[in-house]
Amino acid sequence: MSDILANLQAVRQRIATAQQACSRADPVTLMAVSKTFSAESVREAVAAGQSCFGENYVQEALGKMAALADLRPQLEWHFIGPLQSNKTRQVAEHFDWVHSIDRLKLAQRLSEQRPTGLQPLQVCIQVNISGEATKGGVEPAEVLPLAQAIAPLPNLRLRGLMAVPAPSDDPAEQRRAFAALRHALDTLRTGGLAVDTLSMGMSADLESAIAEGATIVRIGTAIFGARPRAAH
């Protein structure tokens, strides 16, 4: 058995155990964060039944997509890194999801640049849930007005929220941050928006995220191993 296959099985078991612990029957999507890992590593994960992959760097992702073009119909590519305005066209043309929208201008560009004939681009607003100066994302108070501006845009479908809370080894602290994102999603629903996605939780805290309602967990190290040093 390959390391990636064994790791995927272990992560899937962690997800199932976490769901059982909080009596959740609704699905939790496992995103394999493949940034800095090779196309062959992705291919190995696909052979092990994985179809959802997350990338942070546009140029690296495009190279990987080209190498894996034969698998494109069965893959779902998620852009999860900081998005610059000069990269929106490439993201709009090649990705299925974007998790890191933090301003209206980016959403407008993605909407305008999404090619005719493709399904709407699924998008999430990134929230700076821990108030870190070095993190991207909007403040929680800004989420509702931004969501209300994004939701009507053509060629996009606003799905929900994403966050990368400050790292903590304390499960109670982890859960506080994830609960804050869940409350922000509830605010959007109360405001009349049809949102269903909480993209939160990584290798070290997926159990806490699932307990607070995560619908997508973003797992890299626990699947692919220690991340190689990459120059970007």
Short mmCIF file of C-alpha atoms in Angstrom, two decimals:
data_model
loop_
_atom_site.label_atom_id
_atom_site.label_comp_id
_atom_site.label_asym_id
_atom_site.label_seq_id
_atom_site.Cartn_x
_atom_site.Cartn_y
_atom_site.Cartn_z
CA MET A 1 0.00 0.00 0.00
CA SER A 2 1.37 3.42 -0.92
CA ASP A 3 1.90 6.11 1.72
CA ILE A 4 -0.66 8.39 0.08
CA LEU A 5 -3.30 5.65 -0.04
CA ALA A 6 -2.67 4.75 3.60
CA ASN A 7 -2.72 8.40 4.63
CA LEU A 8 -5.97 9.06 2.78
CA GLN A 9 -7.59 6.08 4.47
CA ALA A 10 -6.43 7.36 7.87
CA VAL A 11 -7.76 10.86 7.22
CA ARG A 12 -11.09 9.53 6.00
CA GLN A 13 -11.33 7.52 9.20
CA ARG A 14 -10.57 10.62 11.29
CA ILE A 15 -13.36 12.47 9.48
CA ALA A 16 -15.83 9.62 10.02
CA THR A 17 -14.90 9.36 13.70
CA ALA A 18 -15.27 13.13 14.15
CA GLN A 19 -18.68 13.08 12.49
CA GLN A 20 -19.80 10.21 14.69
CA ALA A 21 -18.57 12.01 17.82
CA CYS A 22 -20.84 14.99 17.13
CA SER A 23 -23.69 12.97 15.58
CA ARG A 24 -23.35 14.56 12.15
CA ALA A 25 -24.82 12.66 9.23
CA ASP A 26 -24.35 15.36 6.57
CA PRO A 27 -21.31 14.93 4.30
CA VAL A 28 -17.90 16.48 4.90
CA THR A 29 -15.80 16.91 1.75
CA LEU A 30 -12.12 16.08 1.99
CA MET A 31 -9.96 18.49 0.00
CA ALA A 32 -6.40 17.27 -0.54
CA VAL A 33 -4.14 20.34 -0.47
CA SER A 34 -1.61 19.49 -3.15
CA LYS A 35 0.34 22.77 -3.28
CA THR A 36 4.10 22.13 -3.67
CA PHE A 37 3.49 18.43 -4.34
CA SER A 38 3.98 16.87 -7.76
CA ALA A 39 1.42 16.00 -10.39
CA GLU A 40 2.38 12.37 -9.82
CA SER A 41 1.44 12.69 -6.15
CA VAL A 42 -1.95 14.01 -7.23
CA ARG A 43 -2.30 11.15 -9.70
CA GLU A 44 -1.55 8.69 -6.90
CA ALA A 45 -4.21 10.30 -4.71
CA VAL A 46 -6.73 10.09 -7.57
CA ALA A 47 -5.97 6.39 -7.89
CA ALA A 48 -6.81 6.13 -4.18
CA GLY A 49 -10.24 7.66 -4.79
CA GLN A 50 -9.55 11.36 -4.15
CA SER A 51 -11.07 13.90 -6.55
CA CYS A 52 -11.00 17.29 -4.77
CA PHE A 53 -7.67 19.16 -4.71
CA GLY A 54 -6.61 22.56 -3.36
CA GLU A 55 -3.86 24.76 -4.79
CA ASN A 56 -2.36 28.07 -3.56
CA TYR A 57 -0.19 29.17 -6.46
CA VAL A 58 -1.67 29.80 -9.90
CA GLN A 59 1.33 28.99 -12.08
CA GLU A 60 2.17 25.82 -10.18
CA ALA A 61 -1.44 24.70 -10.40
CA LEU A 62 -1.67 25.33 -14.14
CA GLY A 63 1.39 23.18 -14.76
CA LYS A 64 -0.12 20.41 -12.67
CA MET A 65 -3.46 20.68 -14.47
CA ALA A 66 -1.70 20.35 -17.83
CA ALA A 67 0.15 17.25 -16.67
CA LEU A 68 -3.12 15.76 -15.42
CA ALA A 69 -5.31 16.83 -18.34
CA ASP A 70 -6.37 13.22 -18.97
CA LEU A 71 -7.98 13.16 -15.50
CA ARG A 72 -9.74 16.55 -15.75
CA PRO A 73 -13.32 15.21 -15.94
CA GLN A 74 -12.96 13.50 -12.57
CA LEU A 75 -11.07 16.29 -10.77
CA GLU A 76 -12.37 19.31 -8.87
CA TRP A 77 -9.76 22.07 -8.54
CA HIS A 78 -10.07 24.58 -5.67
CA PHE A 79 -8.01 27.76 -5.48
CA ILE A 80 -7.33 28.47 -1.81
CA GLY A 81 -4.42 30.94 -1.80
CA PRO A 82 -4.24 34.74 -1.87
CA LEU A 83 -5.63 35.95 -5.18
CA GLN A 84 -4.09 38.87 -7.05
CA SER A 85 -6.05 40.85 -9.62
CA ASN A 86 -3.61 39.94 -12.40
CA LYS A 87 -4.27 36.24 -11.82
CA THR A 88 -8.06 36.28 -11.85
CA ARG A 89 -8.42 35.38 -15.52
CA GLN A 90 -6.35 32.22 -15.19
CA VAL A 91 -8.25 31.23 -12.08
CA ALA A 92 -11.63 31.95 -13.71
CA GLU A 93 -10.68 29.85 -16.72
CA HIS A 94 -9.23 26.80 -14.96
CA PHE A 95 -10.61 26.33 -11.46
CA ASP A 96 -13.96 25.05 -10.19
CA TRP A 97 -13.89 26.80 -6.81
CA VAL A 98 -12.24 29.86 -5.25
CA HIS A 99 -12.11 30.03 -1.44
CA SER A 100 -10.13 33.23 -0.91
CA ILE A 101 -12.28 36.15 -2.05
CA ASP A 102 -11.84 39.11 0.29
CA ARG A 103 -12.98 42.05 -1.82
CA LEU A 104 -15.69 42.78 -4.35
CA LYS A 105 -13.26 43.71 -7.13
CA LEU A 106 -11.89 40.16 -7.24
CA ALA A 107 -15.37 38.67 -7.45
CA GLN A 108 -16.35 41.07 -10.22
CA ARG A 109 -13.25 40.18 -12.25
CA LEU A 110 -13.84 36.45 -11.79
CA SER A 111 -17.45 36.85 -12.90
CA GLU A 112 -16.48 38.83 -15.98
CA GLN A 113 -13.67 36.44 -16.92
CA ARG A 114 -15.43 33.11 -16.37
CA PRO A 115 -15.66 31.56 -19.84
CA THR A 116 -19.05 31.03 -21.43
CA GLY A 117 -19.96 27.38 -21.36
CA LEU A 118 -18.38 26.58 -18.01
CA GLN A 119 -20.45 26.01 -14.90
CA PRO A 120 -20.61 28.99 -12.53
CA LEU A 121 -17.47 29.39 -10.45
CA GLN A 122 -18.20 28.31 -6.88
CA VAL A 123 -16.85 30.91 -4.46
CA CYS A 124 -16.31 31.45 -0.75
CA ILE A 125 -15.49 34.64 1.13
CA GLN A 126 -12.35 34.41 3.25
CA VAL A 127 -12.85 35.70 6.78
CA ASN A 128 -10.02 36.82 9.06
CA ILE A 129 -11.68 35.12 12.00
CA SER A 130 -8.74 35.53 14.43
CA GLY A 131 -8.00 39.17 13.57
CA GLU A 132 -4.39 38.46 12.53
CA ALA A 133 -2.62 41.34 10.79
CA THR A 134 -0.71 38.93 8.54
CA LYS A 135 -3.77 36.99 7.36
CA GLY A 136 -6.00 37.76 4.42
CA GLY A 137 -9.74 37.90 4.69
CA VAL A 138 -12.45 40.34 5.67
CA GLU A 139 -13.44 41.24 9.21
CA PRO A 140 -16.54 39.38 10.43
CA ALA A 141 -18.57 42.61 10.42
CA GLU A 142 -17.85 43.05 6.69
CA VAL A 143 -19.00 39.59 5.64
CA LEU A 144 -22.71 40.27 5.12
CA PRO A 145 -22.40 43.42 2.94
CA LEU A 146 -19.69 41.77 0.83
CA ALA A 147 -21.77 38.60 0.43
CA GLN A 148 -24.83 40.64 -0.58
CA ALA A 149 -22.75 42.36 -3.27
CA ILE A 150 -21.23 39.11 -4.59
CA ALA A 151 -24.34 36.94 -4.60
CA PRO A 152 -26.04 38.58 -7.64
CA LEU A 153 -22.95 38.45 -9.87
CA PRO A 154 -23.41 36.32 -12.99
CA ASN A 155 -21.12 33.34 -13.57
CA LEU A 156 -20.45 32.94 -9.84
CA ARG A 157 -22.26 31.02 -7.13
CA LEU A 158 -21.61 32.20 -3.59
CA ARG A 159 -21.34 29.05 -1.50
CA GLY A 160 -20.17 30.23 1.90
CA LEU A 161 -17.14 31.13 3.99
CA MET A 162 -13.53 30.07 4.48
CA ALA A 163 -11.11 30.78 7.31
CA VAL A 164 -7.63 29.88 8.50
CA PRO A 165 -7.72 30.59 12.24
CA ALA A 166 -4.60 31.28 14.27
CA PRO A 167 -2.92 27.94 15.10
CA SER A 168 -3.74 26.52 18.52
CA ASP A 169 -3.18 23.19 20.25
CA ASP A 170 -6.17 23.84 22.52
CA PRO A 171 -9.32 22.16 21.18
CA ALA A 172 -11.51 24.67 23.02
CA GLU A 173 -9.71 27.58 21.37
CA GLN A 174 -9.91 25.85 17.99
CA ARG A 175 -13.64 25.41 18.42
CA ARG A 176 -14.17 29.04 19.43
CA ALA A 177 -12.67 30.23 16.17
CA PHE A 178 -14.62 27.75 14.06
CA ALA A 179 -17.83 28.58 15.91
CA ALA A 180 -17.30 32.25 15.05
CA LEU A 181 -17.18 31.35 11.35
CA ARG A 182 -20.30 29.24 11.72
CA HIS A 183 -22.09 32.19 13.33
CA ALA A 184 -21.00 34.38 10.40
CA LEU A 185 -22.53 31.86 7.97
CA ASP A 186 -25.74 31.87 10.02
CA THR A 187 -25.81 35.67 9.63
CA LEU A 188 -25.72 35.28 5.84
CA ARG A 189 -28.58 32.79 5.97
CA THR A 190 -30.60 35.11 8.20
CA GLY A 191 -29.93 37.80 5.60
CA GLY A 192 -31.61 35.65 2.95
CA LEU A 193 -28.56 34.20 1.20
CA ALA A 194 -28.60 30.53 0.15
CA VAL A 195 -25.16 29.50 1.45
CA ASP A 196 -24.13 26.02 2.51
CA THR A 197 -20.33 25.86 2.82
CA LEU A 198 -17.91 26.21 5.72
CA SER A 199 -14.37 25.64 4.43
CA MET A 200 -12.37 25.24 7.64
CA GLY A 201 -10.12 22.76 9.38
CA MET A 202 -6.70 21.37 8.46
CA SER A 203 -4.54 18.41 9.46
CA ALA A 204 -4.07 19.55 13.07
CA ASP A 205 -7.62 20.65 13.87
CA LEU A 206 -10.08 18.90 11.57
CA GLU A 207 -11.96 17.30 14.47
CA SER A 208 -12.72 20.68 16.05
CA ALA A 209 -13.77 22.07 12.67
CA ILE A 210 -16.16 19.19 12.01
CA ALA A 211 -17.66 19.58 15.48
CA GLU A 212 -18.48 23.20 14.58
CA GLY A 213 -20.01 22.41 11.20
CA ALA A 214 -17.20 22.29 8.60
CA THR A 215 -18.44 21.05 5.25
CA ILE A 216 -14.98 21.09 3.57
CA VAL A 217 -11.74 20.28 5.40
CA ARG A 218 -8.44 21.21 3.72
CA ILE A 219 -5.82 18.54 4.42
CA GLY A 220 -2.25 18.58 3.10
CA THR A 221 0.42 17.26 5.45
CA ALA A 222 -1.65 14.35 6.76
CA ILE A 223 -2.12 13.10 3.18
CA PHE A 224 1.08 14.00 1.32
CA GLY A 225 3.55 14.22 4.20
CA ALA A 226 5.92 17.04 5.12
CA ARG A 227 5.74 19.83 2.58
CA PRO A 228 8.81 20.27 0.38
CA ARG A 229 10.40 23.69 0.34
CA ALA A 230 9.15 25.60 -2.67
CA ALA A 231 10.19 28.91 -4.20
CA HIS A 232 7.30 31.15 -5.33
#
